[in-house]
mmCIF file of C-alpha atoms in Angstrom:
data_model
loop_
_atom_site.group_PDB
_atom_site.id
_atom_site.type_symbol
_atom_site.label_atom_id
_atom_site.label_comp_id
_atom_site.label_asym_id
_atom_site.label_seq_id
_atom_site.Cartn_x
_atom_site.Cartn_y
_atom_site.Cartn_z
ATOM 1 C CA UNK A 1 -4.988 34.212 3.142
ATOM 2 C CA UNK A 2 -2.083 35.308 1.421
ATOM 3 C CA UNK A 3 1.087 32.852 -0.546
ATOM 4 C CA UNK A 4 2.606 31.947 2.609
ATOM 5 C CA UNK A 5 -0.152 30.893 4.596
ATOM 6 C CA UNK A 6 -1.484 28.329 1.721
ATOM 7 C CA UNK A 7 2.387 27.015 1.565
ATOM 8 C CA UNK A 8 2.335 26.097 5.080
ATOM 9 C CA UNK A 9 -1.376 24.700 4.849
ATOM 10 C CA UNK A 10 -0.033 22.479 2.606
ATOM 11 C CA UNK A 11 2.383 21.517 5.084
ATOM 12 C CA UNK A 12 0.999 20.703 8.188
ATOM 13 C CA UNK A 13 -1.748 18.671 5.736
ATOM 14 C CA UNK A 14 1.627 16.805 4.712
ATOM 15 C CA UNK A 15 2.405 16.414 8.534
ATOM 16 C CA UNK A 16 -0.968 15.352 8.847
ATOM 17 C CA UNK A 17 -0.959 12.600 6.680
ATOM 18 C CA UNK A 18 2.679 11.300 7.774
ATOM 19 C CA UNK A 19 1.032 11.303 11.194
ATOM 20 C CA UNK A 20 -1.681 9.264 10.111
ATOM 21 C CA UNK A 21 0.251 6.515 8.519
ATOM 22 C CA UNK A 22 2.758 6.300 11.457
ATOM 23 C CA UNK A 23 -0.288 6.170 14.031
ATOM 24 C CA UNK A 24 -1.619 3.124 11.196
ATOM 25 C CA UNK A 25 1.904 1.312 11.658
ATOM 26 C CA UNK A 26 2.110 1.940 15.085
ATOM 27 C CA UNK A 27 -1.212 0.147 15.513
ATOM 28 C CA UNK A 28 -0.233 -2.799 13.108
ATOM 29 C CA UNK A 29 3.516 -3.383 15.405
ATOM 30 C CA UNK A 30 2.261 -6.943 15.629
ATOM 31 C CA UNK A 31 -0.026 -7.969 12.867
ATOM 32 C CA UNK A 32 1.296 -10.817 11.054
ATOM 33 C CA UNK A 33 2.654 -10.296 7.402
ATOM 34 C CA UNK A 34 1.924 -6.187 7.708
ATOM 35 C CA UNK A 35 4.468 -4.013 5.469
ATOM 36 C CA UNK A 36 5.230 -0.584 6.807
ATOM 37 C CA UNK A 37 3.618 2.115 4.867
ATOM 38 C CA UNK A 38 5.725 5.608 4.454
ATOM 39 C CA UNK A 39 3.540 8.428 2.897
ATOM 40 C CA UNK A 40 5.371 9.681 -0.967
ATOM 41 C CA UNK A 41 5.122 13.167 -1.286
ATOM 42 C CA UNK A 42 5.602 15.966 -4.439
ATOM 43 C CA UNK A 43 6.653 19.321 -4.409
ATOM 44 C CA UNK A 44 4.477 21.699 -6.510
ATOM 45 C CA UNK A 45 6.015 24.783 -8.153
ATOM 46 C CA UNK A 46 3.307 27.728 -8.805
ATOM 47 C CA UNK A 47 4.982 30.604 -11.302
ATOM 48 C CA UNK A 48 3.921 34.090 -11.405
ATOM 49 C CA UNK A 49 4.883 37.131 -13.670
ATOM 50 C CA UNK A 50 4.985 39.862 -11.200
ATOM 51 C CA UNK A 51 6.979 39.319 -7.505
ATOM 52 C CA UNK A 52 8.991 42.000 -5.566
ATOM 53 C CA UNK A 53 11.600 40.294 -6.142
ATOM 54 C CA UNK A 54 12.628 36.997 -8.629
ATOM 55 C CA UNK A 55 13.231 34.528 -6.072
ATOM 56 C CA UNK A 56 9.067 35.225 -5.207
ATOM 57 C CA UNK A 57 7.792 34.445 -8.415
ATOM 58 C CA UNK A 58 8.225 30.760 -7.856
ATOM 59 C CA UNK A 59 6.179 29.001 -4.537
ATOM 60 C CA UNK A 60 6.505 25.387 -3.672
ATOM 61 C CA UNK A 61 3.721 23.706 -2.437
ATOM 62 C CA UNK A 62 3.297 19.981 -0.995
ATOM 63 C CA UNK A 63 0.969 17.551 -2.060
ATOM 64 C CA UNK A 64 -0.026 13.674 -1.456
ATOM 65 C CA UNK A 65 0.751 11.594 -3.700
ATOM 66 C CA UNK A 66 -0.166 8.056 -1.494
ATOM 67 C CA UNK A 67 1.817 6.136 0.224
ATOM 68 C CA UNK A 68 4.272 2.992 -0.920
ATOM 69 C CA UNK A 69 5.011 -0.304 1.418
ATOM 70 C CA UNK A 70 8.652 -0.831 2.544
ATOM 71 C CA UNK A 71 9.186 -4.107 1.305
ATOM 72 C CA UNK A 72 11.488 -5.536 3.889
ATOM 73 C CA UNK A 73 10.737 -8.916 5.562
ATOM 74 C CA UNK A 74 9.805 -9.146 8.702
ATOM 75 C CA UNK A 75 11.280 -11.919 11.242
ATOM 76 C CA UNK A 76 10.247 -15.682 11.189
ATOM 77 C CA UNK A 77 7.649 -15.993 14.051
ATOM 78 C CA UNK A 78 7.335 -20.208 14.845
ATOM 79 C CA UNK A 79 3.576 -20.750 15.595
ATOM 80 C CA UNK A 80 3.702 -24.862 15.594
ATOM 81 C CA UNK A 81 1.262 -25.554 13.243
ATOM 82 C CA UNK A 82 2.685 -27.323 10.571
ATOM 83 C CA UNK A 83 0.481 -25.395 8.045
ATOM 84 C CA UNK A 84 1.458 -22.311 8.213
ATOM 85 C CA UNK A 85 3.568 -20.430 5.700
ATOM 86 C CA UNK A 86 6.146 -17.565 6.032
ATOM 87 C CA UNK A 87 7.401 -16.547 1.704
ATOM 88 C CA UNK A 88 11.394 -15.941 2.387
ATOM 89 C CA UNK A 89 11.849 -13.422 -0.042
ATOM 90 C CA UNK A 90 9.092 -11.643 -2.093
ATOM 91 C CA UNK A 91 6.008 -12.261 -2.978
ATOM 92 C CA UNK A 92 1.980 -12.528 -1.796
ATOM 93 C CA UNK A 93 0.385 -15.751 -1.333
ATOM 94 C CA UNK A 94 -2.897 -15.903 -3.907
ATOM 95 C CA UNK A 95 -6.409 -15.924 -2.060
ATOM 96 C CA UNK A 96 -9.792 -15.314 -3.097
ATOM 97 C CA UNK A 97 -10.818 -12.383 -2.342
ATOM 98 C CA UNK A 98 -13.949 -11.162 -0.537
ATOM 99 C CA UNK A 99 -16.799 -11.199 -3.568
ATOM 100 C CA UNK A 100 -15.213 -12.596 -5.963
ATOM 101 C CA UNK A 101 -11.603 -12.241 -7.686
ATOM 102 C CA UNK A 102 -7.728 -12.413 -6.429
ATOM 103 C CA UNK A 103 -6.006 -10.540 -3.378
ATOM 104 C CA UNK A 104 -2.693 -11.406 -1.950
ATOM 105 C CA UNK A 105 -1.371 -11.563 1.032
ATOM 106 C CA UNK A 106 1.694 -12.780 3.946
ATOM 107 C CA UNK A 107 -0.345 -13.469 6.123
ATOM 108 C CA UNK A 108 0.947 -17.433 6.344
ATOM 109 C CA UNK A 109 -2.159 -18.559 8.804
ATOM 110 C CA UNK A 110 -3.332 -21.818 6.714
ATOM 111 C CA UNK A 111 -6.438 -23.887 7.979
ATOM 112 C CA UNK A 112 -8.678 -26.701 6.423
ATOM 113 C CA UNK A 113 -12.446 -26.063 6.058
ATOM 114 C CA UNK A 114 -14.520 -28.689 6.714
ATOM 115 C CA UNK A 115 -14.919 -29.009 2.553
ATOM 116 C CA UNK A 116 -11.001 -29.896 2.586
ATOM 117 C CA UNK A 117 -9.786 -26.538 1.140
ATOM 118 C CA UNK A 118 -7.228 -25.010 2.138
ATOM 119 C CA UNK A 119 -7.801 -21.354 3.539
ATOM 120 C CA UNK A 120 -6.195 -18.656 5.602
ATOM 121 C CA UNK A 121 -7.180 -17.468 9.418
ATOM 122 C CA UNK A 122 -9.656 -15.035 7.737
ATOM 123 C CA UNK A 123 -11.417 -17.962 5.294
ATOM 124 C CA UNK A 124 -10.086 -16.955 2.046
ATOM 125 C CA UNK A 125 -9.463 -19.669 0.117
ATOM 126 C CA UNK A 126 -5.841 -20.560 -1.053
ATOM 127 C CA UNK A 127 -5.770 -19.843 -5.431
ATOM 128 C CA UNK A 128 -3.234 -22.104 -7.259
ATOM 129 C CA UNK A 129 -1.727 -20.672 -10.240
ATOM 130 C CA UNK A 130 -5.208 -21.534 -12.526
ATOM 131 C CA UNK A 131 -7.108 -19.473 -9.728
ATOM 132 C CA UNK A 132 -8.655 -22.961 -8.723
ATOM 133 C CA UNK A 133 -8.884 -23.312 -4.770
ATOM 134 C CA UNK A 134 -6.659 -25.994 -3.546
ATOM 135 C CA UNK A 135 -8.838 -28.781 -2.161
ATOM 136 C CA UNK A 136 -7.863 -31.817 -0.431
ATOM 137 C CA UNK A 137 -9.706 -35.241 -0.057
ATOM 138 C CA UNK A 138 -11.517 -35.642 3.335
ATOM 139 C CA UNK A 139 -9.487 -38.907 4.229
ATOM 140 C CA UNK A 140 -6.510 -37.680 3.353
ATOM 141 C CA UNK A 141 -6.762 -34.206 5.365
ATOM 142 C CA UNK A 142 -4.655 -35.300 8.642
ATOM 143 C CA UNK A 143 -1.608 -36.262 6.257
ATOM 144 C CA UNK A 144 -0.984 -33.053 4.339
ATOM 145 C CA UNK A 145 2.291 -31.471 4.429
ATOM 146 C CA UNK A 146 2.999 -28.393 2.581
ATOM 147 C CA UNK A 147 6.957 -28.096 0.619
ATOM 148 C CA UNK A 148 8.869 -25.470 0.542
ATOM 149 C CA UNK A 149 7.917 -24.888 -3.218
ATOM 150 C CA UNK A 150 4.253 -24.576 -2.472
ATOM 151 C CA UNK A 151 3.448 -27.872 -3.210
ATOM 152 C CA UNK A 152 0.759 -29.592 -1.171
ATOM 153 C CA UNK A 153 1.190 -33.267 -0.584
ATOM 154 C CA UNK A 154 -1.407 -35.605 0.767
ATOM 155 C CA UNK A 155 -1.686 -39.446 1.520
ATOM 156 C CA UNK A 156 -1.516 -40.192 -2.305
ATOM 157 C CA UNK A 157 0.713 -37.491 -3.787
ATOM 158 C CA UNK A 158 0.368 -33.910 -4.914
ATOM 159 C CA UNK A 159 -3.309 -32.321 -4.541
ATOM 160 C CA UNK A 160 -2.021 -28.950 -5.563
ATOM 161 C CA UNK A 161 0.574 -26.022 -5.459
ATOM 162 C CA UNK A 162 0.048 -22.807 -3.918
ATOM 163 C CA UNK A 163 -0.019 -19.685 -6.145
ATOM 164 C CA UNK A 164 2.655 -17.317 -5.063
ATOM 165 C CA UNK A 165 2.784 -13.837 -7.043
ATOM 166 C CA UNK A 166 5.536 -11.654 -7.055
ATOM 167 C CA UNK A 167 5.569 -7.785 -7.901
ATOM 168 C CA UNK A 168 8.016 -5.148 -10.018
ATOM 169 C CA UNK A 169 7.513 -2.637 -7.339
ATOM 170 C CA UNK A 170 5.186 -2.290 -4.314
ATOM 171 C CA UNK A 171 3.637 0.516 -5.797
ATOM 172 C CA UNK A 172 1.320 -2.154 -7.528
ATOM 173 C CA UNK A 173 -0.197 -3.461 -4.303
ATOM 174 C CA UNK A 174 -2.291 -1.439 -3.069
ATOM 175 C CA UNK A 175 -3.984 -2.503 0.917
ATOM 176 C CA UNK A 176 -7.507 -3.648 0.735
ATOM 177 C CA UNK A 177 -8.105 -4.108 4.591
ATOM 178 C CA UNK A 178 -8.140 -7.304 6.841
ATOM 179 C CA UNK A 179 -4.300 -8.199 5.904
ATOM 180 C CA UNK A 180 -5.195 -8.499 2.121
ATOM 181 C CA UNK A 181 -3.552 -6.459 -0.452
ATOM 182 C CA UNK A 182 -5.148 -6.040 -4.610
ATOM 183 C CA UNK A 183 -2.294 -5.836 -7.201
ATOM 184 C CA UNK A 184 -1.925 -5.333 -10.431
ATOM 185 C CA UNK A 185 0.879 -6.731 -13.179
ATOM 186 C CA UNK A 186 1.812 -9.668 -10.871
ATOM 187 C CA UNK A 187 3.639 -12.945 -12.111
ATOM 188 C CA UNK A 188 3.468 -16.241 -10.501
ATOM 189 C CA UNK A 189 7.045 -17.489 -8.974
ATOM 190 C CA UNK A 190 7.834 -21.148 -10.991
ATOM 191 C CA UNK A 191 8.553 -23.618 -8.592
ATOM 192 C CA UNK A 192 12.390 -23.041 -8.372
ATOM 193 C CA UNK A 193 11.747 -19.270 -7.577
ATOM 194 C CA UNK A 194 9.652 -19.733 -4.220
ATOM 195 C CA UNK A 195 10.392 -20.413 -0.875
ATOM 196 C CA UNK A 196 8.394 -20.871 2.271
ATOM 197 C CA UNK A 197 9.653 -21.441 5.680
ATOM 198 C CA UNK A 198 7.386 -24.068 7.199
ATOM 199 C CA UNK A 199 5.548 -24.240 10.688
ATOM 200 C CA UNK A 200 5.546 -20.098 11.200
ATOM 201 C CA UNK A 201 4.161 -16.886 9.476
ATOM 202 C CA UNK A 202 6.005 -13.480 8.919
ATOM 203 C CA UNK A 203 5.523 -11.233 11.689
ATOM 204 C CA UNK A 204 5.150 -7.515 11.094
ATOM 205 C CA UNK A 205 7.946 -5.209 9.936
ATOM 206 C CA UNK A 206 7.369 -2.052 11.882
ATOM 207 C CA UNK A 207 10.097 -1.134 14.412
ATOM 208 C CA UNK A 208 8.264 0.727 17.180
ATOM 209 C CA UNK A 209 10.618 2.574 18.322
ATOM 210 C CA UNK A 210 11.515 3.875 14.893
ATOM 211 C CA UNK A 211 7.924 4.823 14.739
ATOM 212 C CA UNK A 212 7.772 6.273 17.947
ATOM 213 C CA UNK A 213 10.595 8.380 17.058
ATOM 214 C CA UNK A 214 9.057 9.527 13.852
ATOM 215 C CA UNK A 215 5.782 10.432 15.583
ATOM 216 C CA UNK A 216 8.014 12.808 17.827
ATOM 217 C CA UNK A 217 9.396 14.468 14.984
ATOM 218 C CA UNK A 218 5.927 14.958 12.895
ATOM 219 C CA UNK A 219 4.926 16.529 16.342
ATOM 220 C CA UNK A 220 7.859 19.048 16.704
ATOM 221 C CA UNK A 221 7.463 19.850 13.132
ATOM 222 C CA UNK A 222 4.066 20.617 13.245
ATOM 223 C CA UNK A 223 4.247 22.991 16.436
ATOM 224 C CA UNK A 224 7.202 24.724 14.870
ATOM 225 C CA UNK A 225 4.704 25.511 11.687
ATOM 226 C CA UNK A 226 2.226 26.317 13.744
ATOM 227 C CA UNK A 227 4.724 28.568 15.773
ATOM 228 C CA UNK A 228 5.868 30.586 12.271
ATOM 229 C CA UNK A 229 1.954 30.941 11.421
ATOM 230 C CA UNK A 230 1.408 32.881 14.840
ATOM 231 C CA UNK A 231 4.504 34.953 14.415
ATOM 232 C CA UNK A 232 3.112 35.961 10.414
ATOM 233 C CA UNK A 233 -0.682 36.468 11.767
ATOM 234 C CA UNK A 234 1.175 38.953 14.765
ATOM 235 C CA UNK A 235 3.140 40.752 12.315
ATOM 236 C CA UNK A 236 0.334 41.527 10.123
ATOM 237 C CA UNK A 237 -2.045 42.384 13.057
ATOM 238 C CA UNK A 238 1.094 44.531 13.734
ATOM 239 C CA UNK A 239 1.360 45.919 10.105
ATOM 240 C CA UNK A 240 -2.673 46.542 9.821
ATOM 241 C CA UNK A 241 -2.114 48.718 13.128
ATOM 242 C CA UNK A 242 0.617 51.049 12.183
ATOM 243 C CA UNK A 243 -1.681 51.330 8.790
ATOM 244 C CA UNK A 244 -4.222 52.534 10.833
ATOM 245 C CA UNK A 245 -2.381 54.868 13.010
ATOM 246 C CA UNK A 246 -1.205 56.650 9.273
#
């Protein structure tokens, strides 16, 4: 394979990819708290000493370099149960994560277990800002409210505040699976920073027809490369056979 056909390897694997994580938004349209992903590329610059001419000595190639979450919010989505929590603004709410340690999510869904902590729709345990799970007496479960701060109120005050972490950039959270996210750098909001809009979760932030649209375009893109690699394979066929006919 000569220069060209490695520069548009590289890409249709870029269309590849941005095809992937539109088909993964697409599919998460109505999954509550999900942030759109939108793949990052760079452009790689190979240099050689000998070209026919200068403008060939320099090739630019594309590679992966991830993907980053748009942080936008998605719309308030009432559910009725008084429990659940939508973060206006930024922010993850603090769970335990899956063997041990913290993940974040939006994913509002709050339940009781039967031990009196509070959890979301998956079972992770709700983290306050010690990384204690926030547990509520058994007699006391049918009067908890939850404030707009976080704070957890029961029959006989306060049992605890929920740990809300907030991010420099979304490039620190990184998707785990099942709605949770792991994240790095984080600080807790102080009680005047958060707020939670009561009795609904976030719902997802993907516009599908945006993504719809976008999935049209990776396609067209990728059968016009395609296209340009059949017309460079024909004209060296074409090239080999005059060769031959010398």
């Amino acid at each position: 394979m000569d220069v060209s056909s490695f520069v548009l390897l590289s890409h249709e694997q870029a269309l590849r990819r941005q095809l992937d994580v539109t088909a993964n938004n697409m599919a998460n349209s109505s999954t509550v708290g999900f942030k759109r992903e939108q793949p990052l590329f760079h452009e790689y610059v190979e240099k050689v000493q000998e070209a026919p001419v200068d403008d060939a000595k320099k090739t630019s190639f594309v590679l992966d370099f991830g993907a980053v979450h748009d942080a936008a919010q998605g719309a308030f989505q009432a559910t009725g149960n008084p429990l659940d929590v939508m973060i206006d603004g930024s922010g993850y709410l603090n769970v335990e994560a899956p063997g041990g340690g913290v993940a974040y999510t939006r994913a509002g869904f709050i339940k009781v277990l039967e031990t009196g902590e509070l959890a979301t729709a998956g079972g992770q345990r709700l983290l306050d800002a010690n990384g204690r799970p926030i547990t509520v007496p058994r007699e006391q479960i049918s009067s908890i409210t939850i404030a707009q701060d976080g704070t957890v109120m029961a029959a006989d005050g306060p049992v605890g505040r929920i740990a809300i972490s907030a991010f420099a950039s979304e490039t620190q959270v990184d998707p785990r699976g099942d709605g949770l996210m792991n994240g790095s750098n984080g600080r807790f909001l102080a009680p005047t920073e958060a707020r939670l809009k009561i009795g609904g979760v976030e719902a997802s932030n993907v516009q599908p027809i945006v993504e719809t649209t976008k999935m049209v375009e990776i396609l067209r893109a990728y059968q016009t490369s395609v296209a340009i690699s059949d017309s460079m394979n024909s004209m060296r066929q074409r090239a080999i056979e005059r060769l031959g006919k010398m």
